[in-house]
Short mmCIF file of C-alpha atoms in Angstrom, two decimals:
data_model
loop_
_atom_site.label_atom_id
_atom_site.label_comp_id
_atom_site.label_asym_id
_atom_site.label_seq_id
_atom_site.Cartn_x
_atom_site.Cartn_y
_atom_site.Cartn_z
CA UNK D 242 -21.79 -32.59 -2.35
CA UNK D 243 -23.66 -31.20 0.63
CA UNK D 244 -26.06 -29.30 -1.63
CA UNK D 245 -26.88 -32.51 -3.48
CA UNK D 246 -27.69 -34.21 -0.19
CA UNK D 247 -30.12 -31.53 0.99
CA UNK D 248 -33.74 -30.89 0.04
CA UNK D 249 -33.86 -27.12 0.52
CA UNK D 250 -31.91 -24.07 1.66
CA UNK D 251 -33.07 -24.45 5.26
CA UNK D 252 -31.63 -27.97 5.49
CA UNK D 253 -28.42 -26.84 3.82
CA UNK D 254 -28.00 -23.93 6.26
CA UNK D 255 -28.56 -26.24 9.23
CA UNK D 256 -25.94 -28.70 7.96
CA UNK D 257 -23.38 -25.96 7.38
CA UNK D 258 -24.15 -24.41 10.77
CA UNK D 259 -23.56 -27.75 12.49
CA UNK D 260 -20.29 -28.15 10.58
CA UNK D 261 -18.92 -24.70 11.37
CA UNK D 262 -20.36 -23.24 14.54
CA UNK D 263 -19.86 -25.76 17.41
CA UNK D 264 -16.12 -26.08 16.70
CA UNK D 265 -15.86 -22.31 16.20
CA UNK D 266 -17.60 -21.73 19.55
CA UNK D 267 -15.21 -24.01 21.46
CA UNK D 268 -12.13 -22.62 19.70
CA UNK D 269 -13.26 -19.05 20.37
CA UNK D 270 -13.50 -19.71 24.10
CA UNK D 271 -10.08 -21.40 24.17
CA UNK D 272 -8.53 -18.55 22.16
CA UNK D 273 -10.08 -15.93 24.42
CA UNK D 274 -8.84 -17.65 27.59
CA UNK D 275 -5.35 -18.31 26.17
CA UNK D 276 -4.81 -14.74 24.95
CA UNK D 277 -6.17 -13.36 28.21
CA UNK D 278 -3.58 -15.37 30.15
CA UNK D 279 -0.73 -15.19 27.59
CA UNK D 280 -1.11 -11.97 25.56
CA UNK D 281 0.32 -12.06 22.05
CA UNK D 282 2.16 -8.78 21.32
CA UNK D 283 0.05 -7.14 23.99
CA UNK D 284 -3.20 -8.29 22.38
CA UNK D 285 -5.92 -8.97 24.93
CA UNK D 286 -9.22 -9.80 23.23
CA UNK D 287 -12.26 -8.11 24.76
CA UNK D 288 -15.65 -9.72 25.17
CA UNK D 289 -16.94 -7.89 22.07
CA UNK D 290 -14.56 -9.98 19.93
CA UNK D 291 -17.07 -12.82 20.25
CA UNK D 292 -19.59 -10.80 18.20
CA UNK D 293 -17.90 -10.99 14.75
CA UNK D 294 -16.35 -14.37 15.52
CA UNK D 295 -19.49 -16.25 16.56
CA UNK D 296 -21.76 -14.55 14.02
CA UNK D 297 -19.12 -15.00 11.27
CA UNK D 298 -19.52 -11.41 10.15
CA UNK D 299 -17.14 -8.61 9.24
CA UNK D 300 -15.89 -6.63 12.29
CA UNK D 301 -16.56 -3.55 10.16
CA UNK D 302 -20.31 -4.16 10.50
CA UNK D 303 -20.16 -3.96 14.29
CA UNK D 304 -18.14 -0.76 14.14
CA UNK D 305 -20.19 0.87 11.37
CA UNK D 306 -23.70 0.04 12.57
CA UNK D 307 -23.33 -0.55 16.31
CA UNK D 308 -20.37 1.64 17.23
CA UNK D 309 -18.42 -1.34 18.60
CA UNK D 310 -14.74 -1.19 17.63
CA UNK D 311 -13.76 -4.85 17.71
CA UNK D 312 -11.99 -7.60 15.75
CA UNK D 313 -12.02 -11.36 15.31
CA UNK D 314 -10.81 -13.42 18.25
CA UNK D 315 -8.31 -14.93 15.81
CA UNK D 316 -7.32 -13.31 12.53
CA UNK D 317 -7.78 -16.55 10.56
CA UNK D 318 -11.55 -16.26 11.03
CA UNK D 319 -11.77 -13.73 8.20
CA UNK D 320 -11.82 -16.69 5.78
CA UNK D 321 -15.01 -18.03 7.37
CA UNK D 322 -16.84 -14.89 6.24
CA UNK D 323 -15.83 -15.73 2.67
CA UNK D 324 -16.96 -19.31 3.15
CA UNK D 325 -20.38 -18.21 4.41
CA UNK D 326 -20.71 -15.80 1.48
CA UNK D 327 -19.99 -18.70 -0.86
CA UNK D 328 -22.58 -20.88 0.88
CA UNK D 329 -25.24 -18.17 0.54
CA UNK D 330 -24.62 -17.56 -3.16
CA UNK D 331 -24.18 -21.21 -4.13
CA UNK D 332 -27.31 -22.35 -2.26
CA UNK D 333 -29.43 -19.69 -3.96
CA UNK D 334 -28.09 -20.68 -7.39
CA UNK D 335 -28.45 -24.39 -6.67
CA UNK D 336 -32.03 -24.37 -5.43
CA UNK D 337 -33.05 -21.96 -8.19
CA UNK D 338 -31.94 -24.40 -10.89
CA UNK D 339 -30.27 -27.62 -9.78
CA UNK D 340 -29.57 -28.98 -13.27
CA UNK D 341 -27.74 -25.83 -14.43
CA UNK D 342 -26.05 -25.09 -11.12
CA UNK D 343 -22.41 -25.40 -12.18
CA UNK D 344 -23.07 -23.58 -15.42
CA UNK D 345 -24.83 -20.75 -13.58
CA UNK D 346 -22.09 -20.57 -10.97
CA UNK D 347 -19.44 -20.08 -13.66
CA UNK D 348 -21.57 -17.39 -15.32
CA UNK D 349 -22.03 -15.62 -11.98
CA UNK D 350 -18.32 -15.79 -11.18
CA UNK D 351 -17.27 -14.61 -14.65
CA UNK D 352 -19.61 -11.60 -14.41
CA UNK D 353 -18.42 -10.85 -10.87
CA UNK D 354 -14.74 -10.88 -11.87
CA UNK D 355 -15.42 -8.88 -15.05
CA UNK D 356 -17.24 -6.28 -12.95
CA UNK D 357 -14.35 -6.21 -10.50
CA UNK D 358 -11.86 -5.43 -13.28
CA UNK D 359 -14.22 -2.96 -14.95
CA UNK D 360 -14.54 -0.75 -11.87
CA UNK D 361 -10.87 -0.85 -10.85
CA UNK D 362 -9.94 2.21 -12.97
CA UNK D 363 -12.60 4.19 -11.08
CA UNK D 364 -10.60 3.89 -7.86
CA UNK D 365 -12.05 3.24 -4.42
CA UNK D 366 -15.71 3.45 -5.35
CA UNK D 367 -18.54 2.41 -3.06
CA UNK D 368 -19.42 -0.46 -5.43
CA UNK D 369 -15.86 -1.74 -5.37
CA UNK D 370 -15.85 -1.55 -1.58
CA UNK D 371 -19.08 -3.55 -1.24
CA UNK D 372 -17.91 -6.16 -3.74
CA UNK D 373 -14.73 -6.72 -1.74
CA UNK D 374 -16.58 -6.69 1.58
CA UNK D 375 -19.35 -9.16 0.76
CA UNK D 376 -18.78 -10.97 -2.57
CA UNK D 377 -14.97 -11.43 -2.59
CA UNK D 378 -14.35 -11.58 -6.37
CA UNK D 379 -10.60 -12.13 -5.90
CA UNK D 380 -11.12 -15.30 -3.85
CA UNK D 381 -14.17 -17.08 -5.28
CA UNK D 382 -12.11 -18.82 -7.97
CA UNK D 383 -10.94 -21.33 -5.37
CA UNK D 384 -14.51 -22.50 -4.88
CA UNK D 385 -15.00 -22.84 -8.64
CA UNK D 386 -11.88 -25.01 -8.77
CA UNK D 387 -13.21 -27.09 -5.89
CA UNK D 388 -16.57 -27.63 -7.61
CA UNK D 389 -14.81 -28.50 -10.85
CA UNK D 390 -12.57 -31.11 -9.19
CA UNK D 391 -15.57 -32.62 -7.39
CA UNK D 392 -17.44 -32.96 -10.68
CA UNK D 393 -14.42 -34.62 -12.28
CA UNK D 394 -14.24 -37.02 -9.34
CA UNK D 395 -17.94 -37.83 -9.72
CA UNK D 396 -17.43 -38.29 -13.48
CA UNK D 397 -20.03 -35.68 -14.33
CA UNK D 398 -20.46 -34.69 -17.96
CA UNK D 399 -18.73 -31.36 -18.54
CA UNK D 400 -18.65 -29.35 -21.75
CA UNK D 401 -15.47 -27.99 -23.29
CA UNK D 402 -16.56 -24.47 -22.33
CA UNK D 403 -16.64 -25.49 -18.65
CA UNK D 404 -13.03 -26.71 -18.79
CA UNK D 405 -11.94 -23.55 -20.58
CA UNK D 406 -13.70 -21.15 -18.21
CA UNK D 407 -12.27 -22.85 -15.11
CA UNK D 408 -8.79 -22.82 -16.67
CA UNK D 409 -9.06 -19.11 -17.50
CA UNK D 410 -10.36 -18.27 -14.02
CA UNK D 411 -7.48 -20.14 -12.37
CA UNK D 412 -4.96 -18.35 -14.61
CA UNK D 413 -6.54 -14.99 -13.68
CA UNK D 414 -6.25 -15.94 -10.00
CA UNK D 415 -2.59 -16.94 -10.31
CA UNK D 416 -1.49 -13.99 -12.47
CA UNK D 417 -3.39 -11.10 -10.91
CA UNK D 418 -3.98 -11.99 -7.27
CA UNK D 419 -1.21 -14.28 -6.09
CA UNK D 420 2.57 -14.07 -5.92
CA UNK D 421 4.97 -16.64 -7.34
CA UNK D 422 5.35 -18.57 -4.06
CA UNK D 423 1.58 -18.82 -3.66
CA UNK D 424 1.29 -19.86 -7.32
CA UNK D 425 3.62 -22.79 -6.69
CA UNK D 426 1.62 -23.97 -3.67
CA UNK D 427 -1.72 -23.59 -5.46
CA UNK D 428 -0.52 -25.48 -8.54
CA UNK D 429 0.99 -28.19 -6.34
CA UNK D 430 -2.29 -28.72 -4.51
CA UNK D 431 -4.27 -28.68 -7.74
CA UNK D 432 -1.85 -31.32 -9.01
CA UNK D 433 -2.49 -33.46 -5.93
CA UNK D 434 -6.24 -33.25 -6.47
CA UNK D 435 -5.90 -34.24 -10.13
CA UNK D 436 -3.86 -37.24 -9.01
CA UNK D 437 -6.57 -38.06 -6.49
CA UNK D 438 -9.15 -38.01 -9.30
CA UNK D 439 -7.20 -39.82 -12.03
CA UNK D 440 -4.27 -41.65 -10.35
CA UNK D 441 -5.30 -42.28 -6.72
CA UNK D 442 -2.71 -45.05 -6.28
CA UNK D 443 0.06 -42.47 -6.80
CA UNK D 444 -0.94 -40.72 -3.58
CA UNK D 445 -2.22 -43.71 -1.62
CA UNK D 446 0.12 -42.74 1.23
CA UNK D 447 -2.33 -39.94 2.04
CA UNK D 448 -4.84 -42.59 3.16
CA UNK D 449 -2.60 -43.23 6.17
CA UNK D 450 -4.60 -43.18 9.41
CA UNK D 451 -2.71 -40.24 10.91
CA UNK D 452 -2.98 -38.16 7.73
CA UNK D 453 -6.69 -38.95 7.49
CA UNK D 454 -7.25 -37.93 11.10
CA UNK D 455 -5.42 -34.64 10.52
CA UNK D 456 -7.68 -34.08 7.53
CA UNK D 457 -10.82 -34.74 9.55
CA UNK D 458 -9.62 -32.40 12.29
CA UNK D 459 -8.14 -29.76 9.98
CA UNK D 460 -10.89 -27.24 10.80
CA UNK D 461 -10.06 -27.35 14.52
CA UNK D 462 -6.34 -27.19 13.77
CA UNK D 463 -6.91 -24.20 11.51
CA UNK D 464 -8.90 -22.26 14.10
CA UNK D 465 -6.54 -22.92 16.99
CA UNK D 466 -3.08 -22.92 15.41
CA UNK D 467 -2.60 -19.21 14.76
CA UNK D 468 -2.74 -16.80 17.69
CA UNK D 469 -2.84 -19.53 20.32
CA UNK D 470 0.15 -21.19 18.66
CA UNK D 471 2.09 -17.93 18.35
CA UNK D 472 1.30 -16.95 21.96
CA UNK D 473 2.63 -20.32 23.14
CA UNK D 474 5.75 -20.03 20.98
CA UNK D 475 6.50 -16.59 22.41
CA UNK D 476 5.85 -17.82 25.93
CA UNK D 477 8.21 -20.79 25.59
CA UNK D 478 10.85 -18.56 23.97
CA UNK D 479 10.82 -16.26 27.01
CA UNK D 480 10.48 -19.10 29.49
CA UNK D 481 13.44 -21.11 28.16
CA UNK D 482 15.41 -18.04 26.97
CA UNK D 483 16.15 -19.74 23.66
CA UNK D 484 15.14 -19.87 20.01
CA UNK D 485 15.65 -23.64 19.79
CA UNK D 486 12.81 -25.22 17.76
CA UNK D 487 12.94 -28.30 19.98
CA UNK D 488 12.22 -26.29 23.12
CA UNK D 489 9.78 -23.85 21.49
CA UNK D 490 7.99 -25.46 18.54
CA UNK D 491 7.75 -29.03 19.81
CA UNK D 492 5.89 -28.28 23.08
CA UNK D 493 3.63 -25.86 21.18
CA UNK D 494 2.71 -28.57 18.67
CA UNK D 495 2.04 -31.03 21.49
CA UNK D 496 -0.21 -28.58 23.36
CA UNK D 497 -2.11 -27.60 20.20
CA UNK D 498 -2.56 -31.30 19.33
CA UNK D 499 -4.00 -31.97 22.80
CA UNK D 500 -6.28 -28.94 22.46
CA UNK D 501 -7.54 -30.20 19.10
CA UNK D 502 -8.47 -33.58 20.59
CA UNK D 503 -10.34 -31.81 23.41
CA UNK D 504 -12.02 -29.40 20.95
CA UNK D 505 -13.25 -32.25 18.75
CA UNK D 506 -14.72 -34.10 21.73
CA UNK D 507 -16.40 -30.98 23.16
CA UNK D 508 -17.74 -29.89 19.77
CA UNK D 509 -19.25 -33.32 19.17
CA UNK D 510 -20.87 -33.33 22.61
CA UNK D 511 -22.21 -29.80 22.09
CA UNK D 512 -23.59 -30.76 18.67
CA UNK D 513 -25.19 -34.05 19.67
CA UNK D 514 -26.59 -33.07 23.07
CA UNK D 515 -27.62 -29.44 22.59
CA UNK D 516 -27.51 -28.05 19.05
CA UNK D 517 -29.07 -30.93 17.08
CA UNK D 518 -32.02 -31.33 19.51
CA UNK D 519 -32.69 -27.58 19.28
CA UNK D 520 -32.42 -27.47 15.49
CA UNK D 521 -34.64 -30.54 15.11
CA UNK D 522 -37.53 -28.52 16.52
CA UNK D 523 -37.20 -25.75 13.92
#
């Protein structure tokens, strides 16, 4: 959807940067401060943790090429690297041939996965390592499913081969790379999206104002819920000397919810007053 609303790769990159980075910047600062005050399992992030987090790059790169042994400020940020990889590949394919974009994406993904399986018997080869580090063949199926559902929603003309390839890719994902519990969750969410496309009235309850707001703020929630949430849970457990969910989970949820509201306001202010004016001059 974003690709279709942009004229070139530069515009697409700017839009994705605005979507990801301001919120990531605010959340990184909050995570750093929280874990510095309330360590989680002894973890105290150092200042170098901002390098992979704010550049959305693998910590390995900073260790391998700059000799800086560091990690993400929050472990959930590893998924952002995959997201950025997807943006890079999809934008290149899209602006190379807009009309055949989905077709070319499925070809690319099929070749990538076939290559992944082909080199597995060779063991830990350098090619296998680089595929896993930068192209993520075992995770890109999710993006194909997302594109497919979007095209169904937009009532785009799809050929039988497109339906078959997506179905096969999803089956490969479920059988080879997920466990049974994950399979259930994935299928359940796919089912919800199909209902959204074909029977929206069946899930009209999801248009509730609170649910919608959680959806809009899900990125902030995602970035702040993990280590900050766990650090708070551990702190309340020690403070109240109890494992009661009411005394541990409830105050954590309240604090995280307040943080999310603050994050959204700060990220918007940062975007509107600083980042957009700077980017508009590029």
